[in-house]
PDB file of C-alpha atoms in Angstrom:
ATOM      1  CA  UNK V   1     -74.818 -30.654  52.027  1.00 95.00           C
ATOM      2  CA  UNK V   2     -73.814 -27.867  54.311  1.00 96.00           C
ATOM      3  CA  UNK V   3     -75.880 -26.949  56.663  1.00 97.00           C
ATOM      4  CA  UNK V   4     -75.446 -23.492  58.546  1.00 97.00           C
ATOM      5  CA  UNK V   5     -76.925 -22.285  61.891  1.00 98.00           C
ATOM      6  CA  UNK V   6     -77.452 -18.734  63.105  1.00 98.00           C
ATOM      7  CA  UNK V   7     -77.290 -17.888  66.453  1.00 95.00           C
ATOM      8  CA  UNK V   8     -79.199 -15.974  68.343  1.00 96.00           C
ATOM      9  CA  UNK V   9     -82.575 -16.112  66.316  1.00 97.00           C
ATOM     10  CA  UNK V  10     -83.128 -13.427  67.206  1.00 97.00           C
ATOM     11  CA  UNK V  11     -80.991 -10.341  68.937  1.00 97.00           C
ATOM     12  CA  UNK V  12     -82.749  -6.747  70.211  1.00 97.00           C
ATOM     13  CA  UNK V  13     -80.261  -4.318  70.810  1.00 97.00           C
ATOM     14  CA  UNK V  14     -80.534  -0.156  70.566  1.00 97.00           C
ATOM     15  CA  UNK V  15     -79.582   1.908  67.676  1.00 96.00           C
ATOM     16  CA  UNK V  16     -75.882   2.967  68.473  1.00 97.00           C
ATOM     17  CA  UNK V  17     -75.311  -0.392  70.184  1.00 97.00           C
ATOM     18  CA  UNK V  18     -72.786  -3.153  68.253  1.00 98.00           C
ATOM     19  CA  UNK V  19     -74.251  -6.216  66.774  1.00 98.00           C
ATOM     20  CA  UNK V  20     -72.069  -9.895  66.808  1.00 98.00           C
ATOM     21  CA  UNK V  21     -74.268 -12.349  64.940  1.00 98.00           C
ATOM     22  CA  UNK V  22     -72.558 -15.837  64.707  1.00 98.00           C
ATOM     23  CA  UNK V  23     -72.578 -18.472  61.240  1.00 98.00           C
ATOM     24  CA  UNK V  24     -71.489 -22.619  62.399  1.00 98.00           C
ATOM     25  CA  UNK V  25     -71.354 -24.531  59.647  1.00 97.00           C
ATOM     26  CA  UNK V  26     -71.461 -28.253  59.930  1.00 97.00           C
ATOM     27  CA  UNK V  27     -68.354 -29.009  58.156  1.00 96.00           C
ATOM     28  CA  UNK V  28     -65.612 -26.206  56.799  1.00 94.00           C
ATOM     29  CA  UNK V  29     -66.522 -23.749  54.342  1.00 94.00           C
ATOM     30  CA  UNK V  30     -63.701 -24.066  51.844  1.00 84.00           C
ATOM     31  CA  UNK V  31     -61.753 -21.358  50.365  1.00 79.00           C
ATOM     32  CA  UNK V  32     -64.121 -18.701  53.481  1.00 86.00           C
ATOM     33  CA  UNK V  33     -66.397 -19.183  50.834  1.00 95.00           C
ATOM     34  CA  UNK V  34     -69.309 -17.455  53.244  1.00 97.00           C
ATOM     35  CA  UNK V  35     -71.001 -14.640  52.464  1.00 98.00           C
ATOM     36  CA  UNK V  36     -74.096 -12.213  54.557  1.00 98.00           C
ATOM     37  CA  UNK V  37     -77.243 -10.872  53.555  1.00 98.00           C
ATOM     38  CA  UNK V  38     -79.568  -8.575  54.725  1.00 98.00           C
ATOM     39  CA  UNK V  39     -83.014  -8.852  53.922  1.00 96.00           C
ATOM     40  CA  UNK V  40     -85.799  -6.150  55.337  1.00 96.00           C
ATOM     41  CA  UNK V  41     -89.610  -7.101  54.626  1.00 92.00           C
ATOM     42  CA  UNK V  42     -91.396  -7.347  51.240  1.00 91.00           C
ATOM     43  CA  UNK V  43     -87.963  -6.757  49.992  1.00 94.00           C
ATOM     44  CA  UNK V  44     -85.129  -9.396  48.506  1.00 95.00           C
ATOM     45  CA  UNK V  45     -81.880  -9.811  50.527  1.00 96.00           C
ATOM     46  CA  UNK V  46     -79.109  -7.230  49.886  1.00 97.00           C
ATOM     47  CA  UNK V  47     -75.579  -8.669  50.019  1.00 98.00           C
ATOM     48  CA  UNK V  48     -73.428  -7.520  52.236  1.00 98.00           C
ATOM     49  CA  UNK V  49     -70.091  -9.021  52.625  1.00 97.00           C
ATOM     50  CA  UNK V  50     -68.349 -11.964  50.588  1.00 97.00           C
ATOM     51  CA  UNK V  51     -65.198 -14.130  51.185  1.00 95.00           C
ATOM     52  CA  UNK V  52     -65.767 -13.725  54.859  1.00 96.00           C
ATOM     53  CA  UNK V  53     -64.509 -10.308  55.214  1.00 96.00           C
ATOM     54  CA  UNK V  54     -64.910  -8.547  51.825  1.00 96.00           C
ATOM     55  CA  UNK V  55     -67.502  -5.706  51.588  1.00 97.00           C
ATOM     56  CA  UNK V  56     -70.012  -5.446  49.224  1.00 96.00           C
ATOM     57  CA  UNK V  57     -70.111  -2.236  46.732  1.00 94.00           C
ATOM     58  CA  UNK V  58     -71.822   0.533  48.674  1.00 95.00           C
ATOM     59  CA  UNK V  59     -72.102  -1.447  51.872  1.00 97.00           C
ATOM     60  CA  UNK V  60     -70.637   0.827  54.978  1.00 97.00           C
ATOM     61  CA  UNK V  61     -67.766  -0.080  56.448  1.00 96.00           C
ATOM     62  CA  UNK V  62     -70.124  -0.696  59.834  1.00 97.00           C
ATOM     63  CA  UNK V  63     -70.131  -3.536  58.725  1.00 98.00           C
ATOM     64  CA  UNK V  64     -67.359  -5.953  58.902  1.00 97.00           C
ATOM     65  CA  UNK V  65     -67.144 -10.100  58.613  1.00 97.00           C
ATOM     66  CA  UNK V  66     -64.914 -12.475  60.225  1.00 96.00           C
ATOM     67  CA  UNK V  67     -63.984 -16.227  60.478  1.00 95.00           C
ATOM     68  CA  UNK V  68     -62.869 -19.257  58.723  1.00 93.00           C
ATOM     69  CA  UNK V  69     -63.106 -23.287  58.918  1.00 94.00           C
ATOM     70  CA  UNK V  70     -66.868 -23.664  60.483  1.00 96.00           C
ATOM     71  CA  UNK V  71     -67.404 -20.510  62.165  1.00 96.00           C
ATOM     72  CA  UNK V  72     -68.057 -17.174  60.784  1.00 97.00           C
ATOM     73  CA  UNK V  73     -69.380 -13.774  62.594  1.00 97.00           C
ATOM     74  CA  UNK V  74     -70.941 -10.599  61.162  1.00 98.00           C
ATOM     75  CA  UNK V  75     -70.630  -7.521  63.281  1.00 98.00           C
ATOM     76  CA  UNK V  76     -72.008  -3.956  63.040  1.00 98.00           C
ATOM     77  CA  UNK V  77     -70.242  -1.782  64.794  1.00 95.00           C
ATOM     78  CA  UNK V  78     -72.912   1.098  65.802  1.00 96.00           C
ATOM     79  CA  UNK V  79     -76.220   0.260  64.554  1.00 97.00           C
ATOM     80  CA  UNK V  80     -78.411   2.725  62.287  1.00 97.00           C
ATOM     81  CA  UNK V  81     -81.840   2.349  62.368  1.00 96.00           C
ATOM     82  CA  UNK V  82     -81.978   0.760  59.030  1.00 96.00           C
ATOM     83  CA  UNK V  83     -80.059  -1.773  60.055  1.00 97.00           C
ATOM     84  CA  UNK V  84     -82.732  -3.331  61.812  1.00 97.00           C
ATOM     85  CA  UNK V  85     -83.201  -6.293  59.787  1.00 97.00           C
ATOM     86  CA  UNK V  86     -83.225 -10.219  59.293  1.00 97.00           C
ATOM     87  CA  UNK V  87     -79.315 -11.207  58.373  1.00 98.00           C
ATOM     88  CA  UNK V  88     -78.657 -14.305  56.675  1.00 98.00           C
ATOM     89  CA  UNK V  89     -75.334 -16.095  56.051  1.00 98.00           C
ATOM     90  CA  UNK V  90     -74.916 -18.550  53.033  1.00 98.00           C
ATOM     91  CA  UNK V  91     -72.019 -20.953  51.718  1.00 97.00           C
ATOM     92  CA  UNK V  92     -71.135 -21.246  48.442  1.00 97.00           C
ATOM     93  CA  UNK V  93     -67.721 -23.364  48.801  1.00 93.00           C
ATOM     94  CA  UNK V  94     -69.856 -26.453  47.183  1.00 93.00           C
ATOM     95  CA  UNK V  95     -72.734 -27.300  45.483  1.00 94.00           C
ATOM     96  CA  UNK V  96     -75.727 -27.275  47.109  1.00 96.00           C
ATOM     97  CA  UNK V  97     -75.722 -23.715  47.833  1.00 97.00           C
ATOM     98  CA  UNK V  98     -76.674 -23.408  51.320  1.00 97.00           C
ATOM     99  CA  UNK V  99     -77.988 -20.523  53.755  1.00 98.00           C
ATOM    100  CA  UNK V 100     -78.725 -20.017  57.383  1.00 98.00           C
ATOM    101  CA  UNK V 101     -81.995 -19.589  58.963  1.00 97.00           C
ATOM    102  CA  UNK V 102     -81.262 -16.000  59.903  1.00 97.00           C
ATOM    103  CA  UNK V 103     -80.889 -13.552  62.442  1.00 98.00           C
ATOM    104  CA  UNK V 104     -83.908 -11.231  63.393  1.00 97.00           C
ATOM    105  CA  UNK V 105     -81.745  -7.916  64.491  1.00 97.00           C
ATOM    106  CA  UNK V 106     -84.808  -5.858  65.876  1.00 97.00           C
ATOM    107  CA  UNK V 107     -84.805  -2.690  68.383  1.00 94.00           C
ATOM    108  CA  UNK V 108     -84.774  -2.737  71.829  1.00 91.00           C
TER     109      UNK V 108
ATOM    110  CA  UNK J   1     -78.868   0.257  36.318  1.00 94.00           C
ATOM    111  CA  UNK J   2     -78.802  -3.312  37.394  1.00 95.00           C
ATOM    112  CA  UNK J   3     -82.210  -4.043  36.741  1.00 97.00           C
ATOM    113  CA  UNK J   4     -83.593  -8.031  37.178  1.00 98.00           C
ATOM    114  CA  UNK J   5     -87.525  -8.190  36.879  1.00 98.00           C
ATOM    115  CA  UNK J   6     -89.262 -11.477  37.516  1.00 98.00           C
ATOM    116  CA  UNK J   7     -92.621 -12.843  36.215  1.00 98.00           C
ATOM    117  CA  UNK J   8     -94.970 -15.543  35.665  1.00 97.00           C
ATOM    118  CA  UNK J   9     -95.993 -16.650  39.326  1.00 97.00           C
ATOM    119  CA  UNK J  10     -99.399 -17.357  39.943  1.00 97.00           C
ATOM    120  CA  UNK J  11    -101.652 -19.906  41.780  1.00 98.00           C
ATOM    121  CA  UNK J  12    -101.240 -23.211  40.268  1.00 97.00           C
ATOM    122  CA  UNK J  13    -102.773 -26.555  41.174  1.00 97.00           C
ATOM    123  CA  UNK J  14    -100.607 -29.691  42.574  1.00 97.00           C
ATOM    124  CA  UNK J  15     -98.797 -31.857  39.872  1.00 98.00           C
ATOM    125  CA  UNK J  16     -99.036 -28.479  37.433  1.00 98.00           C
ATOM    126  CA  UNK J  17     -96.911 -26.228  35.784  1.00 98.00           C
ATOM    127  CA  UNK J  18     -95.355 -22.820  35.434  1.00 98.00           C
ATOM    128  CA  UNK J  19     -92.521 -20.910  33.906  1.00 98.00           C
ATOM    129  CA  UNK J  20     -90.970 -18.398  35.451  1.00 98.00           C
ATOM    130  CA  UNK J  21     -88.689 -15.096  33.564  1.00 98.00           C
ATOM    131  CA  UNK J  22     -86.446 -13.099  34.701  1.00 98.00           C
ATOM    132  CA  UNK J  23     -85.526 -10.094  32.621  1.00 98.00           C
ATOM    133  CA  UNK J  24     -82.364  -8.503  33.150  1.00 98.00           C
ATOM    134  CA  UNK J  25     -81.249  -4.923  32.184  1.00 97.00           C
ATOM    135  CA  UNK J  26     -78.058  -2.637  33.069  1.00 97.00           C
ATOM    136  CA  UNK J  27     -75.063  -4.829  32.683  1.00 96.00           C
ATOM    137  CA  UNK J  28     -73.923  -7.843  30.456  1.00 96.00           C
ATOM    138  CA  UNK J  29     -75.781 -10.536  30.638  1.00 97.00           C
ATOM    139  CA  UNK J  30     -74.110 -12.634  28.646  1.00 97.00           C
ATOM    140  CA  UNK J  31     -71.191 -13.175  30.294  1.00 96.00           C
ATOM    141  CA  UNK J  32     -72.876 -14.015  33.848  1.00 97.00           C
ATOM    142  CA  UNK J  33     -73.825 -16.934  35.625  1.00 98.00           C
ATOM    143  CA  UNK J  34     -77.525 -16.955  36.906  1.00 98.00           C
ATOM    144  CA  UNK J  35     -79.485 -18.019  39.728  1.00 98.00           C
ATOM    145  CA  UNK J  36     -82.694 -19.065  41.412  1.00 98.00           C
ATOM    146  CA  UNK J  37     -83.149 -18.984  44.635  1.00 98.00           C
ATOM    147  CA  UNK J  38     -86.573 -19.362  46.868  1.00 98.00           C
ATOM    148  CA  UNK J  39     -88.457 -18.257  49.762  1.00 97.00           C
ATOM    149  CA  UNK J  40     -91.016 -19.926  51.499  1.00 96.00           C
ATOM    150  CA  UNK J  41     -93.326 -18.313  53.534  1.00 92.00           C
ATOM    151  CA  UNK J  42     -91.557 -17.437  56.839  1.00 89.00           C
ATOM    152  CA  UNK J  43     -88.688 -19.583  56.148  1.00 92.00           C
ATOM    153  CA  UNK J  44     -84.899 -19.110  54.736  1.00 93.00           C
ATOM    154  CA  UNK J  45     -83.791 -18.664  51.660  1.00 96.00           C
ATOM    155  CA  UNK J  46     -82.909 -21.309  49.291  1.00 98.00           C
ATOM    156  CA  UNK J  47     -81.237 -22.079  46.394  1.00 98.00           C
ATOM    157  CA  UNK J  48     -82.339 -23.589  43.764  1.00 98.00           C
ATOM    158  CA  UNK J  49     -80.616 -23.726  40.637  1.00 98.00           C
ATOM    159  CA  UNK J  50     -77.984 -22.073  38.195  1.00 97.00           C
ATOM    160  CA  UNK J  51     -76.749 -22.021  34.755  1.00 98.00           C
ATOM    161  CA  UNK J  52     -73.770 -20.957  33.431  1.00 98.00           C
ATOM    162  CA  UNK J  53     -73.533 -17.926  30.687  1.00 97.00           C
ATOM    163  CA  UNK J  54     -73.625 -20.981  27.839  1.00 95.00           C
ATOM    164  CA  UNK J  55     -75.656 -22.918  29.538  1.00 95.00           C
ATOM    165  CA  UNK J  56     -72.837 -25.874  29.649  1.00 96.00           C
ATOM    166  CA  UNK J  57     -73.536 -26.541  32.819  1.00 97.00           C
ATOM    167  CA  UNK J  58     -76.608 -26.183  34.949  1.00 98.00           C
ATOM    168  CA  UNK J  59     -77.259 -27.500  38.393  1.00 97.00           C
ATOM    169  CA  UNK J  60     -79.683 -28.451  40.748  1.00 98.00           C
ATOM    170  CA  UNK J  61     -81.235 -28.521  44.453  1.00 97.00           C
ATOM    171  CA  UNK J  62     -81.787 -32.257  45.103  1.00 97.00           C
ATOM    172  CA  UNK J  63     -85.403 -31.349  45.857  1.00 97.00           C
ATOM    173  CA  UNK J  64     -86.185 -29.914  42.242  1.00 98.00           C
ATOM    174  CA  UNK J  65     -84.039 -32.264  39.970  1.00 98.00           C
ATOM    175  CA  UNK J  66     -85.833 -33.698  37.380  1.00 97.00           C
ATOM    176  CA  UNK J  67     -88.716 -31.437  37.908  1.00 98.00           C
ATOM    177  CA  UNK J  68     -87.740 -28.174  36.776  1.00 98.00           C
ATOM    178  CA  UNK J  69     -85.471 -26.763  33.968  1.00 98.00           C
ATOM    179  CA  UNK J  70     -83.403 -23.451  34.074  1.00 98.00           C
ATOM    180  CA  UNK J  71     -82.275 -21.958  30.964  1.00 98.00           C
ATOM    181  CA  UNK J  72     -81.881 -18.457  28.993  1.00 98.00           C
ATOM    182  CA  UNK J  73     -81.908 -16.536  26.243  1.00 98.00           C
ATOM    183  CA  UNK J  74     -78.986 -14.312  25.870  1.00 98.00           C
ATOM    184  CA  UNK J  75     -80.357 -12.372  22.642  1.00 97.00           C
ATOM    185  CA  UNK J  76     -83.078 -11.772  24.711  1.00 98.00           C
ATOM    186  CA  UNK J  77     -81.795 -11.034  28.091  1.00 98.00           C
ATOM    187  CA  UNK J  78     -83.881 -13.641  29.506  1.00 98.00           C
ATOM    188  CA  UNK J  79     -83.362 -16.615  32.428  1.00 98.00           C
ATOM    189  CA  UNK J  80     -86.312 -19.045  33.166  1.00 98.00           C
ATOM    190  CA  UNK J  81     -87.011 -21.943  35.466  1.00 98.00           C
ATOM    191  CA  UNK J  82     -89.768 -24.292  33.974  1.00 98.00           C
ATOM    192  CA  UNK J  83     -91.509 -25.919  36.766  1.00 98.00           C
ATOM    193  CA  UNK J  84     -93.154 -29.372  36.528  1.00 98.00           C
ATOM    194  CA  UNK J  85     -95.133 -31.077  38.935  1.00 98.00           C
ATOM    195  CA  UNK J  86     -95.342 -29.017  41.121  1.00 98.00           C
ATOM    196  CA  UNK J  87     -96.335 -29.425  44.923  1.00 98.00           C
ATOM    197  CA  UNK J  88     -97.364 -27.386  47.802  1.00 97.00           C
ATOM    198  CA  UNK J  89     -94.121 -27.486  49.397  1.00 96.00           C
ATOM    199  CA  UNK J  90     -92.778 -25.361  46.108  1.00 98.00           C
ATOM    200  CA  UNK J  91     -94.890 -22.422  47.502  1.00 98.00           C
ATOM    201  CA  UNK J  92     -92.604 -19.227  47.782  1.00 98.00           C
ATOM    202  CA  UNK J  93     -91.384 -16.476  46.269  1.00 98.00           C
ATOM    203  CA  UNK J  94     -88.577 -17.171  43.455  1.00 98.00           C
ATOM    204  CA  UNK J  95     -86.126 -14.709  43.299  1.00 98.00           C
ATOM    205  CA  UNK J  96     -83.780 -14.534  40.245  1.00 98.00           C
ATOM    206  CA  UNK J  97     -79.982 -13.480  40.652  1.00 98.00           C
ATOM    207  CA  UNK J  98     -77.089 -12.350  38.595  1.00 97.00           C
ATOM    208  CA  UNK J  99     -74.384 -15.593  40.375  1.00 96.00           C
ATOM    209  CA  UNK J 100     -71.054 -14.188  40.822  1.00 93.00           C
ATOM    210  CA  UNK J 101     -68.429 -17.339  41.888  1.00 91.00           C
ATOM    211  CA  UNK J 102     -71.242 -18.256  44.405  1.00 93.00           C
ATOM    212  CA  UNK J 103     -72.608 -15.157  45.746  1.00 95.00           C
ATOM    213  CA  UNK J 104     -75.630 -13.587  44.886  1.00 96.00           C
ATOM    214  CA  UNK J 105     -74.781  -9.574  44.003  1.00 95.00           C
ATOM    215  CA  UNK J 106     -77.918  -8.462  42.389  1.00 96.00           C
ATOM    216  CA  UNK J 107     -81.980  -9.656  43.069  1.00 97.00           C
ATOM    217  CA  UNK J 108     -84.799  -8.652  41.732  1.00 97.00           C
ATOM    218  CA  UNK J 109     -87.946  -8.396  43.139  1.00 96.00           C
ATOM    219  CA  UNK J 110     -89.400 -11.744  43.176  1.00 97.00           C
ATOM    220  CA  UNK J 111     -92.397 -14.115  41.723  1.00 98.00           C
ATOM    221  CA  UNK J 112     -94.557 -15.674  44.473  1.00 98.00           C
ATOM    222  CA  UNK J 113     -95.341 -19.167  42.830  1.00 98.00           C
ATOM    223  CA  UNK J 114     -98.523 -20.795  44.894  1.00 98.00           C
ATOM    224  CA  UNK J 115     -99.456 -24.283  44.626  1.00 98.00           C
ATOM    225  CA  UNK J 116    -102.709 -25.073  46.136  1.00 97.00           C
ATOM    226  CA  UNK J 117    -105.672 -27.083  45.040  1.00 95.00           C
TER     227      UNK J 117
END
């Protein structure tokens, strides 16, 4: 099983500021089979970006995804307030699916 | 409209049983793989399970095998996870998703399953 960690836990930054959250895996994601999520509270995670790099339908192109191998990064350039928001990241290169334990983005 | 609307959570005693549906609306069922995935309380996301659009091929979390079943119903729009002996660490919210080569494009809502004597 792959097992992904998030770092920071959590990151407090001010709207307008850009976000860098980071994705290790313990062992390489084949094919940058890594995706991010966004989930806000009471509500079920949104996904954002797919193969590493690939936006979502509808997602703004604030957002943008990097990486390959073990190590994977999800940045927002200039944060809305709506972006404040728990991010996770999840493999899906094999079976078990795996996800992160998530970033808590929050305001500053 | 992509719509996916789970149902049948509930509080449910250790070593009992539920069945969860997921009813999906606004695209073609039929031809997509499907997903569980979970939430405990405060914790990350997991998944659980999946079934392809025959349901040829269905796998499992290592934690769940042999104690819960996913299927559908095509003619009827319909995915469900049977859960079986269940315990306390099964408490979350069950999400169902429409399981596009591995990532998870559209949720819905969620079921929160509790298991507590």
């Amino acid at each position: 099983e792959i097992v992904l960690t998030q770092s920071p836990g959590t990151l407090s930054l001010s709207p307008g500021e850009r976000a860098t959250l980071s994705c290790r895996a313990s062992q390489s994601v084949s094919r940058t089979s890594l995706a991010w999520y966004q989930q806000k509270p009471g509500q079920a995670p949104r996904l954002l970006i797919y193969g590493a790099s690939s936006r979502a339908t509808g997602i703004p192109d604030r957002f943008s995804g990097s990486g390959s191998g073990t190590d994977f990064t999800l940045t927002i350039s200039r944060l809305e307030p709506e972006d404040f928001a728990v991010y996770y990241c999840q493999q899906y290169g094999s079976l078990p699916r795996t996800f992160g334990q998530g970033t808590k983005l929050e305001i500053k | 409209e992509v719509q996916l609307v789970e149902s049948g959570g509930g509080l449910v005693q250790p070593g009992g049983s539920l069945r969860l549906s997921c009813a999906a609306s606004g695209f073609s069922f039929s031809t997509y793989w499907m997903t569980w995935v979970r939430q405990a309380p405060g914790k990350r996301l997991e998944w659980v399970a999946n079934i392809r659009q025959d349901e040829n091929e269905k796998y499992y979390v290592d934690s769940v095998k042999g104690r819960f079943t996913i299927s559908r119903d095509n003619a009827k729009n319909s995915l469900y996870l049977q859960m079986n002996s269940l315990r306390a660490e099964d408490t979350a919210v069950y999400y169902c998703a429409t399981d596009h080569k591995g990532t998870f494009d559209y949720w819905g809502q969620g079921t929160l399953v509790t298991v507590s004597s």
